[in-house]
Coordinates of C-alpha atoms in Angstrom, one line a residue:
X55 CA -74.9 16.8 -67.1
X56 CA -72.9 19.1 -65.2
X57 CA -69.0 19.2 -65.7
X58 CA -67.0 19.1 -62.5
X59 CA -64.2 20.6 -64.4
X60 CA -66.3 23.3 -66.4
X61 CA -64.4 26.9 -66.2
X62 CA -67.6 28.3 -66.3
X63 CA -68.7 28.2 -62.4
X64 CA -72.5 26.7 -62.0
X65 CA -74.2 29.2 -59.5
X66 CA -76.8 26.8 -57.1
X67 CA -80.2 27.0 -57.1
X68 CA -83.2 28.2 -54.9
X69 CA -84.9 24.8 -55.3
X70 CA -82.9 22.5 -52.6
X71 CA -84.2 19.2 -54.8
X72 CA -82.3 20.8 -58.0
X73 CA -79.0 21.1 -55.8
X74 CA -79.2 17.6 -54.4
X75 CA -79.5 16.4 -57.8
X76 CA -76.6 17.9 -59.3
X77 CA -74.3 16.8 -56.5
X78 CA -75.7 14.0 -56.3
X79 CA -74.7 13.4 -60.1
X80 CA -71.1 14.7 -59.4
X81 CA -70.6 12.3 -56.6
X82 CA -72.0 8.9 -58.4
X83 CA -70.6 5.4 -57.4
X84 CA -68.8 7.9 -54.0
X85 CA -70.4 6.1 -51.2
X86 CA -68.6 7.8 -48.7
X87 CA -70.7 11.0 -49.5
X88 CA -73.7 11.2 -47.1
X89 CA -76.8 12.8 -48.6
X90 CA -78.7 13.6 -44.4
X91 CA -82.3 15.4 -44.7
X92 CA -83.2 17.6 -41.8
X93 CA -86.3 19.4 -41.3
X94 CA -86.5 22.8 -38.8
X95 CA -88.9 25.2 -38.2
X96 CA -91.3 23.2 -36.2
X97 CA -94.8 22.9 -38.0
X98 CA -93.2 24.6 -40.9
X99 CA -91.1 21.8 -41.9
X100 CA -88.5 23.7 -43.1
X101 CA -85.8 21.5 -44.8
X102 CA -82.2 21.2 -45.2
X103 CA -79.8 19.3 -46.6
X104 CA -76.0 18.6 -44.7
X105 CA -73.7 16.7 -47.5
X106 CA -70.4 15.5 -46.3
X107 CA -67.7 12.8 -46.6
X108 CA -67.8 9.8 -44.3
X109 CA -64.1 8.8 -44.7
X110 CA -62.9 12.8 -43.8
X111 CA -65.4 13.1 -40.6
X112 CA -65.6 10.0 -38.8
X113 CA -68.5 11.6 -36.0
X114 CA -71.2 12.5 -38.8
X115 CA -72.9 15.7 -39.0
X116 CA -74.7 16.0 -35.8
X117 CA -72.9 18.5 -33.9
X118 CA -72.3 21.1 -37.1
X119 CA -75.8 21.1 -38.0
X120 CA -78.2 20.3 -34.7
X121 CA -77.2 23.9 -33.3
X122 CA -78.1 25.1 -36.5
X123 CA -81.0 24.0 -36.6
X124 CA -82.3 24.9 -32.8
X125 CA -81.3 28.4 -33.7
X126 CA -83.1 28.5 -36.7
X127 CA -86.1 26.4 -34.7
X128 CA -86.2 29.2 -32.3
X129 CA -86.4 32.0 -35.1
X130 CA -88.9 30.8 -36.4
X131 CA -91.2 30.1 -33.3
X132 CA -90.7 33.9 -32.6
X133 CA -91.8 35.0 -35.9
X134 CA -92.9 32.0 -38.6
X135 CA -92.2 34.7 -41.0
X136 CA -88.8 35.8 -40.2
X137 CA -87.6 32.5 -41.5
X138 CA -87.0 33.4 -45.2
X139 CA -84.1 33.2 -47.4
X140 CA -82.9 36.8 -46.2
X141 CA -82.7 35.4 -42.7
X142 CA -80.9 32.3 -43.2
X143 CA -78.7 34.0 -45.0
X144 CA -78.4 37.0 -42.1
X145 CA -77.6 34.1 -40.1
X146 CA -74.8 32.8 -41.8
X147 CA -73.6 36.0 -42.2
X148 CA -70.5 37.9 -39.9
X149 CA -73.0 39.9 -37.9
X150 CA -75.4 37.0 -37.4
X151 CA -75.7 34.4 -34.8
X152 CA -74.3 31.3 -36.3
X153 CA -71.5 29.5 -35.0
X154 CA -67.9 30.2 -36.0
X155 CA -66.4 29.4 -39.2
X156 CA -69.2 29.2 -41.7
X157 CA -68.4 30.0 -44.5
X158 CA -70.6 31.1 -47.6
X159 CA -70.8 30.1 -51.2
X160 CA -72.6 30.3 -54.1
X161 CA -71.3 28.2 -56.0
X162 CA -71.7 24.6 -57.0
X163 CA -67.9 23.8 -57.6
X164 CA -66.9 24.9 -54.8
X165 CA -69.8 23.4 -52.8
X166 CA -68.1 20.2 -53.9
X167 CA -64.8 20.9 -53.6
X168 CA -65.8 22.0 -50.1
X169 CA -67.1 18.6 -49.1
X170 CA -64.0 16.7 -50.5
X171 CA -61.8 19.1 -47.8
X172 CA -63.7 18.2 -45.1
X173 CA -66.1 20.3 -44.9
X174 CA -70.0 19.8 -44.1
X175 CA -71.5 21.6 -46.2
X176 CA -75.5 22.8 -45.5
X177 CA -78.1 23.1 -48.0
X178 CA -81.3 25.1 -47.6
X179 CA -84.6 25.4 -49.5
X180 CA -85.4 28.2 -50.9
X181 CA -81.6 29.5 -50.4
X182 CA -79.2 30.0 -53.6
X183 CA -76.9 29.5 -51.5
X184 CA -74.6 27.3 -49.3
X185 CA -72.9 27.4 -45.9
X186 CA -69.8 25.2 -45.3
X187 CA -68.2 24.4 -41.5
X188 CA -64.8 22.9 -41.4
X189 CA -65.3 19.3 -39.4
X190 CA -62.2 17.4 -41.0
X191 CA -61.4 14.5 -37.9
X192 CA -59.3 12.0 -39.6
X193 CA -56.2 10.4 -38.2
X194 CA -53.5 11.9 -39.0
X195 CA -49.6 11.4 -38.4
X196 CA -48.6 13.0 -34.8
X197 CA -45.0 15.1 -34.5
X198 CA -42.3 12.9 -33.6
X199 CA -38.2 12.8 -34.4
X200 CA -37.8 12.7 -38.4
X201 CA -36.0 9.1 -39.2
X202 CA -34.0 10.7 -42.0
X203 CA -32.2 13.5 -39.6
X204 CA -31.9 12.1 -36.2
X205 CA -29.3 14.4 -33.9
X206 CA -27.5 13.4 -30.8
X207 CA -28.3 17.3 -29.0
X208 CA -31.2 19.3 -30.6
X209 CA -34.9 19.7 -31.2
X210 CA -36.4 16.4 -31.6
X211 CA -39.6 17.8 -33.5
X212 CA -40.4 17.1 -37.1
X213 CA -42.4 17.8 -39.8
X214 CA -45.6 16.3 -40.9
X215 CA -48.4 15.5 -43.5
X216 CA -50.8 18.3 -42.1
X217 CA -49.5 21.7 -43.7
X218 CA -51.2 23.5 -41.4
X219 CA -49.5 21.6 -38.3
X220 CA -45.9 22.4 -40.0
X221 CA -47.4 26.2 -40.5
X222 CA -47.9 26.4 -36.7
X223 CA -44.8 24.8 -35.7
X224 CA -43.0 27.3 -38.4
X225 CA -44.8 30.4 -36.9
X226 CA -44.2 29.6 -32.8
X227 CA -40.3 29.4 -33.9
X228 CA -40.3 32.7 -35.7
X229 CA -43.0 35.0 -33.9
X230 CA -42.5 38.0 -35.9
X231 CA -44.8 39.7 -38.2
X232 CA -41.9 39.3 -41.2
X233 CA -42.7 36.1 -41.5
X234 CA -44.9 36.0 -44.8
X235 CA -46.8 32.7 -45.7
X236 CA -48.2 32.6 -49.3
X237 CA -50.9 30.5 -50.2
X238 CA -51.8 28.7 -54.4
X239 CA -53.9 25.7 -55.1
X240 CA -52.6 23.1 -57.4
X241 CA -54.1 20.2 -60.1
X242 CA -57.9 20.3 -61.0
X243 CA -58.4 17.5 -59.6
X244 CA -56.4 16.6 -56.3
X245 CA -56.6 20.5 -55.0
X246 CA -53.3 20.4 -53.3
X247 CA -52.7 23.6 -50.9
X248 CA -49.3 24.9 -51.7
X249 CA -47.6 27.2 -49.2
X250 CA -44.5 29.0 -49.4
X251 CA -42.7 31.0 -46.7
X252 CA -40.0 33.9 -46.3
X253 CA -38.7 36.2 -44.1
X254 CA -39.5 39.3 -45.1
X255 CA -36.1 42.4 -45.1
X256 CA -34.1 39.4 -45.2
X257 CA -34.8 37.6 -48.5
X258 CA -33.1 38.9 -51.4
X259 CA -36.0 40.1 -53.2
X260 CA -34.1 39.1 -56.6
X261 CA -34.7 35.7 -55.6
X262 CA -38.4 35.6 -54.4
X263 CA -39.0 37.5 -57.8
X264 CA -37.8 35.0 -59.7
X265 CA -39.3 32.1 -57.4
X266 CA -43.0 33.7 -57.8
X267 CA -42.2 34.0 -61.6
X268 CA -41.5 30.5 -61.9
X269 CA -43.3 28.5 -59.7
X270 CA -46.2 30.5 -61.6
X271 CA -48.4 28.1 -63.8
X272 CA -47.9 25.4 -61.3
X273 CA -51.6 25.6 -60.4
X274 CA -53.5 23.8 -64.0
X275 CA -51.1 20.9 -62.7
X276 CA -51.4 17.7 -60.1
X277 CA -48.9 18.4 -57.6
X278 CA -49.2 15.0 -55.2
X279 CA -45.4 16.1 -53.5
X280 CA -42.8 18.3 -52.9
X281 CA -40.7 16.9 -55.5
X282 CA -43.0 17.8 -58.2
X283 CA -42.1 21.9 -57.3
X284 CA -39.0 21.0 -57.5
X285 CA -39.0 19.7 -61.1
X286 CA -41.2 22.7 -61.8
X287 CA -39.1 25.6 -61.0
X288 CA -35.6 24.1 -60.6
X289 CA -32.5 25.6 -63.1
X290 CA -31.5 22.2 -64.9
X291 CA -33.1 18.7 -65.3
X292 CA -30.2 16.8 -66.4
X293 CA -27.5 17.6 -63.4
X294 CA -26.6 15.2 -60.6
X295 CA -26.3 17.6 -58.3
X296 CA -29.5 19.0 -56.2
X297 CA -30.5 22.4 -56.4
X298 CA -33.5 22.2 -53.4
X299 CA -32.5 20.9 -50.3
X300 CA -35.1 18.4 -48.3
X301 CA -35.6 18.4 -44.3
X302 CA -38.1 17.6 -41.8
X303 CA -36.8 19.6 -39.2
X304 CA -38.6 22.6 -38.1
X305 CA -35.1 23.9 -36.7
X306 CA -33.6 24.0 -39.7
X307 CA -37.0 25.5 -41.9
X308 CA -36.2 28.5 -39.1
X309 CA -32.7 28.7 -40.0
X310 CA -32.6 28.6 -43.8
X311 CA -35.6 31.5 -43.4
X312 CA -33.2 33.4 -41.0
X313 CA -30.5 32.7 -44.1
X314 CA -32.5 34.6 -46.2
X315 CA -34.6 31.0 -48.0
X316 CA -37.3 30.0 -48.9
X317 CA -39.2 27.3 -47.7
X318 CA -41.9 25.2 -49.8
X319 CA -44.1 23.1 -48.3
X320 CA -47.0 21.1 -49.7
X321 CA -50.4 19.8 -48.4
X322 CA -50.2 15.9 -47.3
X323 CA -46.2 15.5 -47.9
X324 CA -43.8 15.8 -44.7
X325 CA -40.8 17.0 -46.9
X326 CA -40.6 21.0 -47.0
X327 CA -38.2 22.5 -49.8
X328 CA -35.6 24.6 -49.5
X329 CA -34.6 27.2 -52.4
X330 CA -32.2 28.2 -53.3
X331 CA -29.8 25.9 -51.6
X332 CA -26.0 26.1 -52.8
X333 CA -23.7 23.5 -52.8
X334 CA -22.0 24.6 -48.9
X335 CA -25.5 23.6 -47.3
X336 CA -25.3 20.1 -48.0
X337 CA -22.1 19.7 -46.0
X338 CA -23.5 20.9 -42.9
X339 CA -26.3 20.1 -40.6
X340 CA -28.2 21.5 -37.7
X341 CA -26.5 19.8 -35.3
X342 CA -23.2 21.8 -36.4
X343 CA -24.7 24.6 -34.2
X344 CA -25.9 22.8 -30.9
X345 CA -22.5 21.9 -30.1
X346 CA -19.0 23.7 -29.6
X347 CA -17.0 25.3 -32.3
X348 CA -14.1 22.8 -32.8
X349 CA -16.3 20.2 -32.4
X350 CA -18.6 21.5 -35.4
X351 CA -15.4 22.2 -37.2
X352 CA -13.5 18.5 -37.3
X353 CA -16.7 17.2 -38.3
X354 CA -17.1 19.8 -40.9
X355 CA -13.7 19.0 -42.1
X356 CA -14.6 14.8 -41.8
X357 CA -17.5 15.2 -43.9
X358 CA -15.3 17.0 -46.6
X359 CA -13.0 14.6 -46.3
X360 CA -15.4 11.6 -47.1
X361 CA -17.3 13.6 -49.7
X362 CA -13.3 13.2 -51.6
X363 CA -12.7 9.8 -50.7
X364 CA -16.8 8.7 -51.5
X365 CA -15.9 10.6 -55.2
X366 CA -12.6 9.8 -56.3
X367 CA -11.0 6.8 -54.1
X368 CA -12.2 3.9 -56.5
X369 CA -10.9 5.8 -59.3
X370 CA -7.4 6.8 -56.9
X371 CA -7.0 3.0 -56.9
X372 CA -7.4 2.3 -60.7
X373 CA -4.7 5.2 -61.9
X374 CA -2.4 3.9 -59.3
X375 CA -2.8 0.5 -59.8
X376 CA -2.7 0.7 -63.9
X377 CA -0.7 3.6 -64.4
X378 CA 1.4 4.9 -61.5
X379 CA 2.8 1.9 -60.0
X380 CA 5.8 3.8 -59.4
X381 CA 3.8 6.0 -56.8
X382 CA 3.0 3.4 -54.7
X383 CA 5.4 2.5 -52.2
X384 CA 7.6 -1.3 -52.5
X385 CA 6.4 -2.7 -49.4
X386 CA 2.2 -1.7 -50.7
X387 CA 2.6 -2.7 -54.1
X388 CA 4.5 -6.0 -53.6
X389 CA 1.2 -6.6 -50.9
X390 CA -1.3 -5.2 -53.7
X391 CA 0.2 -7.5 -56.5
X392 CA 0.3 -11.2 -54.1
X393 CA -3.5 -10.1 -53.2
X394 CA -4.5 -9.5 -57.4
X395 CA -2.4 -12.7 -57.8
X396 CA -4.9 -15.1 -60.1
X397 CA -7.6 -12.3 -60.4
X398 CA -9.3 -12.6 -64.1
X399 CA -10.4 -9.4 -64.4
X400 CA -8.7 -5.8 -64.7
X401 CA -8.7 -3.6 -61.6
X402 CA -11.5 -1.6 -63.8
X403 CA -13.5 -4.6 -64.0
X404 CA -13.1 -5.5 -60.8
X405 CA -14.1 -2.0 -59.2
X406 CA -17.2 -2.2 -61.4
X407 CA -18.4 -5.6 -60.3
X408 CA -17.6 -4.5 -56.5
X409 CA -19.7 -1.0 -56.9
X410 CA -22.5 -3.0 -58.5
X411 CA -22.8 -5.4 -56.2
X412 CA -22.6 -2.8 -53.3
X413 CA -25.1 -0.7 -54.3
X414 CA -27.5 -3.4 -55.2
X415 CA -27.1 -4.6 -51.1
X416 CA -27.7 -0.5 -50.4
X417 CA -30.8 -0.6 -52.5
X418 CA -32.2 -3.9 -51.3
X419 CA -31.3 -2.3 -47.3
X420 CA -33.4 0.9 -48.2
X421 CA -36.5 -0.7 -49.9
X422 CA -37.1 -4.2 -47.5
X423 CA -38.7 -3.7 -44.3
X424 CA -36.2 -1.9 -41.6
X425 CA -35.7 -5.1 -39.2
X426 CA -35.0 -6.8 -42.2
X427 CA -32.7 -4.4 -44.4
X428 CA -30.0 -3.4 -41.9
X429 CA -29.5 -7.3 -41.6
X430 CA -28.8 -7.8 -45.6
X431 CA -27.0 -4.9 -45.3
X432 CA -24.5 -5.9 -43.2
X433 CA -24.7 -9.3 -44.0
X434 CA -24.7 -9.4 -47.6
X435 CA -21.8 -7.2 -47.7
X436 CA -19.8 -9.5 -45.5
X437 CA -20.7 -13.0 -47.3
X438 CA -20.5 -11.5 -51.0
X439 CA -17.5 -9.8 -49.9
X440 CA -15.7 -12.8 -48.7
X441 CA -17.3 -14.9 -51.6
X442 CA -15.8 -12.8 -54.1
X443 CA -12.2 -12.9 -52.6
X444 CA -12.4 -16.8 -52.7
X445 CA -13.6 -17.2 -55.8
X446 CA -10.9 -14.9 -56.7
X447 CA -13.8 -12.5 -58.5
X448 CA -12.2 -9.9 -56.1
X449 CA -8.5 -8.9 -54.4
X450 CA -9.3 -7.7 -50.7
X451 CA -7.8 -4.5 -51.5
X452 CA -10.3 -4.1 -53.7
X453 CA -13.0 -4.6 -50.8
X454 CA -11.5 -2.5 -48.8
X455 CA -11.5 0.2 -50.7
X456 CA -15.5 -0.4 -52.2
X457 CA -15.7 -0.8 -48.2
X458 CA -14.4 3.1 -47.5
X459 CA -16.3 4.4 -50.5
X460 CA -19.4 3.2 -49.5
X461 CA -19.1 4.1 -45.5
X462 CA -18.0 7.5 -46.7
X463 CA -20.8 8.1 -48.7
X464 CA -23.1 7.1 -45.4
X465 CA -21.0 9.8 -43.5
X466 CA -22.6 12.6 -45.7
X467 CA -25.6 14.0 -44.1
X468 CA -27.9 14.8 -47.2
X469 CA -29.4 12.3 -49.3
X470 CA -29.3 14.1 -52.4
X471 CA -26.0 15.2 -52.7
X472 CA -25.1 11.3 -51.8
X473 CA -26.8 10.0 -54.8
X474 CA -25.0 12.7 -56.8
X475 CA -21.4 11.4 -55.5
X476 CA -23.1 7.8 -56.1
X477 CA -23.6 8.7 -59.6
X478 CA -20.4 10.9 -60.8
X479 CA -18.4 8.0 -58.9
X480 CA -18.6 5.7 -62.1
X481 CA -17.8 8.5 -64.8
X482 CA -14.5 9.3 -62.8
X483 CA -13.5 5.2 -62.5
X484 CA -13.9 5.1 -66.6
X485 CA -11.7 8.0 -67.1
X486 CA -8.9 6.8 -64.2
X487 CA -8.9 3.6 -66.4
X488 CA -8.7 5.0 -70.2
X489 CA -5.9 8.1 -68.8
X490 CA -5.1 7.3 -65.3
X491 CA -4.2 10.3 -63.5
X492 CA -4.8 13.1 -66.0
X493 CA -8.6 11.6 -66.8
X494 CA -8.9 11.6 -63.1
X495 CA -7.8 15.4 -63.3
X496 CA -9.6 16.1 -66.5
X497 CA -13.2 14.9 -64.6
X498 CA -12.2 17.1 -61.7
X499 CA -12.5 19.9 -63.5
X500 CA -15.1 19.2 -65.2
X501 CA -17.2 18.6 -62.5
X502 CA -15.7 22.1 -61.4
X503 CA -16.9 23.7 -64.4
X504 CA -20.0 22.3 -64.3
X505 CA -21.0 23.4 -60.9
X506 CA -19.7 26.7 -61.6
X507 CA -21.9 27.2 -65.0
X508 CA -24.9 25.8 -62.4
X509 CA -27.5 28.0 -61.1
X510 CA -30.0 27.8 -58.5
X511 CA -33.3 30.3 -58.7
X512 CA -30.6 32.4 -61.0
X513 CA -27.9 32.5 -58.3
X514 CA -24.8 30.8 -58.5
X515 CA -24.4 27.7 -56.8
X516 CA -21.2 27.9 -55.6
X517 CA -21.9 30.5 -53.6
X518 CA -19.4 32.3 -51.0
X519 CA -16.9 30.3 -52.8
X520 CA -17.2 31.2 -56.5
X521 CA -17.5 34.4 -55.8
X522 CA -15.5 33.9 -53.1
X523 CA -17.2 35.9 -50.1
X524 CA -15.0 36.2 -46.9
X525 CA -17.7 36.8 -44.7
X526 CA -20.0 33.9 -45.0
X527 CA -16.5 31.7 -45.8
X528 CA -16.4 31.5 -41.4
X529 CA -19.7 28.8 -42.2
X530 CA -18.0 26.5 -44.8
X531 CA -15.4 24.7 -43.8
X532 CA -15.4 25.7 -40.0
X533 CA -17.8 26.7 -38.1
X534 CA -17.0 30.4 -36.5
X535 CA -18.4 31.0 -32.7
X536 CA -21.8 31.7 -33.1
X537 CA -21.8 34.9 -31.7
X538 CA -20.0 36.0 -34.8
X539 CA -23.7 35.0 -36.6
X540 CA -25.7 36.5 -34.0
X541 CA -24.3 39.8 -34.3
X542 CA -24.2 39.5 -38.4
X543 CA -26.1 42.6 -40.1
X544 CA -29.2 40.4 -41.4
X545 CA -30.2 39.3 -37.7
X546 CA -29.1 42.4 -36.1
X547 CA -32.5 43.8 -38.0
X548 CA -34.3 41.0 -37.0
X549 CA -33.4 40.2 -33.2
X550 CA -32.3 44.0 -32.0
X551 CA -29.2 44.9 -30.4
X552 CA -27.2 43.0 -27.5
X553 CA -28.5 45.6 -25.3
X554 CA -32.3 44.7 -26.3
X555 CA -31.9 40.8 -26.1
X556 CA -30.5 41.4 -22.9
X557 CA -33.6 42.8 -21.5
X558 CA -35.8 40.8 -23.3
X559 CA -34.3 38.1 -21.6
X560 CA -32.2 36.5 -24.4
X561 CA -34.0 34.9 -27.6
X562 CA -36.2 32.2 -27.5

């Protein structure tokens, strides 16, 4: 029996009964391979044999082979003995007079893994070899607005499953020859196309070094999703924050290759990868540069503001409430204490039960069907909320504040970095309650040091703020006029001077 995954490549035979027995083999109990005898050559009976996947090509065969074989009909009524195995295969080849893109193998691996892309692949008698024509016309996914980034003023157009749709949506953006795309198969068994792409004179090539040493070895391994690169190649396993950021947007792929990224993408998965990606990109979005300056700015500054409160304000509450009374003005804490009046639990306790409770609603949102999950949402936060202050489980202070934490961690734009916040949140409530304000400090710097020891393809990720870099410090916290990026050093090699945009007619 052959072996599908033998390293040793099986060559195919001359004897067209031979081939159709091995695949045949290969593809036992598939049902949705189609075996389709043809003959050609008029009294000759020359035959063939067309092998191809019935769930990837929905029209059959008929159209990729029945030109083939009037041409090869036609050869053969000018001279019966022209059509031999040199002239199929002179056919077939670039200078011959076959249609466009067959392509040629000999052998029986790739025959197969051929067919399993889409491909219907041509058998011949008395031909060692095989000719392949791409005919792939499954449904697939069309371009629409990605759900997980919507924008009020900006491209609408998102990524999808088909890598070679996001390719082409990638290259019209960036129509330059520096655009590299590079190409590595993954997994003996699923095949998955990997691409990765870069801007070339613009990427540090320090960092594309080390991506192409690391990502290297990826191919003996099943790669069904983006996320499984990231796990591949990525710094640290064990840290809660991300290293790769994840987008759908094609205007933001262009950007982050303009910033000198890289971006990842992988056959059937919407989600492209971007590496390295430091801790200032997940604050910022691409709306930030489709509308003015101050505008990007406050809302810059907004988002910082709830990435604080969405970290520390359960744990504000505990040190306040348990050990700095004294900070807390008369009028607030007389209010505070009536509200925690007959509460069982301690203001620890209480926090925990509340956080629980409120991510359990967020989870249950995220994973019921969308109709549904924006109405227990809402809902279920309302009634358990209002439960719990009646059953004196909770104080309403205490809802108001879970309230804050948890519409501050909606306000920031990137998942990842939101489950990160979601997870430190509970460390930094355990030391509020065992030291109160110094734990709460303690933690802090901690998860200082911790980002500052973290790396991202080998480059720091605090970057342009530990080491502090004044220029790229004007796209942190606010937003500078874009012209200041325009006319920066990196796209002044890219798009020309002001002069030649001018005459070009501006950029597109």
């Amino acid at each position: 029996m052959t072996s599908y995954s033998n390293h040793q490549p099986t060559l195919l035979e001359a004897d067209l009964e031979t081939n159709r027995l091995r695949m045949a083999q290969l593809f036992q109990n598939c049902q949705d391979i189609v075996f389709e005898r043809r003959t050609y050559g008029g009294e000759l009976n020359h035959e063939l044999l067309a092998v191809y996947c019935r769930s990837l090509i929905t029209d059959g065969s008929d159209r990729y082979v029945m030109q083939v074989i009037t041409d090869l009909t036609l050869l053969q009524s000018a001279d019966p003995a022209t059509v031999d195995p040199e002239a199929i295969e002179y056919y077939f080849g670039p200078n011959g007079k076959s249609s466009q893109g067959f392509s040629i193998t000999i052998e029986l691996e790739t025959a197969v893994n051929l067919v399993l892309q889409g491909f219907v692949v041509l058998l011949f008698d008395g031909w060692h070899r095989a000719a392949a024509h791409k005919a792939a016309t499954f449904d697939k996914r069309q371009v629409t607005e990605p759900v997980s980034e919507p924008v009020v003023q900006g491209p609408r157009e998102g990524t999808v499953e088909a890598i070679g749709t996001n390719l082409g949506m990638i290259r019209q953006r960036l129509q330059t020859p520096q655009l590299k795309i590079e190409f590595l198969t993954a997994g003996e068994t699923i095949k998955t196309t990997i691409a990765f792409c870069y801007l070339e004179g613009v990427i540090v090539p320090e960092i594309l070094e080390e991506f192409r040493s690391r990502i290297e070895g990826i191919e003996q391994y099943d790669v069904p999703e983006t996320s499984y690169v990231q796990d591949w190649i990525q710094d640290s396993s064990y840290t809660p924050f991300p290293q790769f950021r994840y987008t759908e947007r094609t205007d933001a792929i262009t950007a982050a290759l303009l910033d000198g990224k890289i971006a990842v993408l992988v056959d059937n998965s919407p989600m492209v990868m971007i590496a390295p990606a430091f801790f200032v990109d997940f604050i910022s979005t691409g709306e930030d540069y489709y509308v003015r300056t101050l505008f990007a700015s406050m809302i810059r500054l907004l988002r910082l503001l709830a990435f604080f409160i969405a970290l520390t304000l359960p744990s504000i509450y505990i040190a306040l409430s348990t050990f700095h009374s004294e900070l807390i003005p008369s009028v607030l804490l007389l209010a505070i204490l009536d509200t925690r009046e007959g509460i069982p639990f301690p203001a620890f306790i209480e926090a925990l039960i509340m956080e629980v409770s409120f991510e359990l609603l967020r989870e249950a949102g995220i994973r019921l069907p969308r109709p549904v999950g924006s109405a227990v949402s809402i809902v279920g936060a309302l009634v358990i909320g209002q439960a719990a202050i009646t059953a004196k489980i909770a104080s309403p202070i205490m809802v108001i504040v879970v309230a804050l934490t948890g519409i501050a961690s909606f306000a920031i734009p990137h998942y990842d970095i939101a489950i990160a916040i979601r997870i430190l949140r509970f460390p930094f409530m355990v030391a509020a309650t065992l030291l109160g304000g110094f734990g709460l400090m303690i933690m802090c710097l901690l998860t200082l040091l911790h980002m500052t020891c973290l790396h991202t393809l080998g480059q720091p990720y605090l970057s342009s703020i530990a080491p502090f870099k004044v220029r790229d410090f004007r796209d942190i916290v606010v937003r500078a006029p874009l012209r200041k990026f325009l006319l920066s050093p990196r796209n002044r090699r890219l798009l020309g001077s002001p002069e030649t945009r001018r005459k070009k007619g501006g950029l597109q």
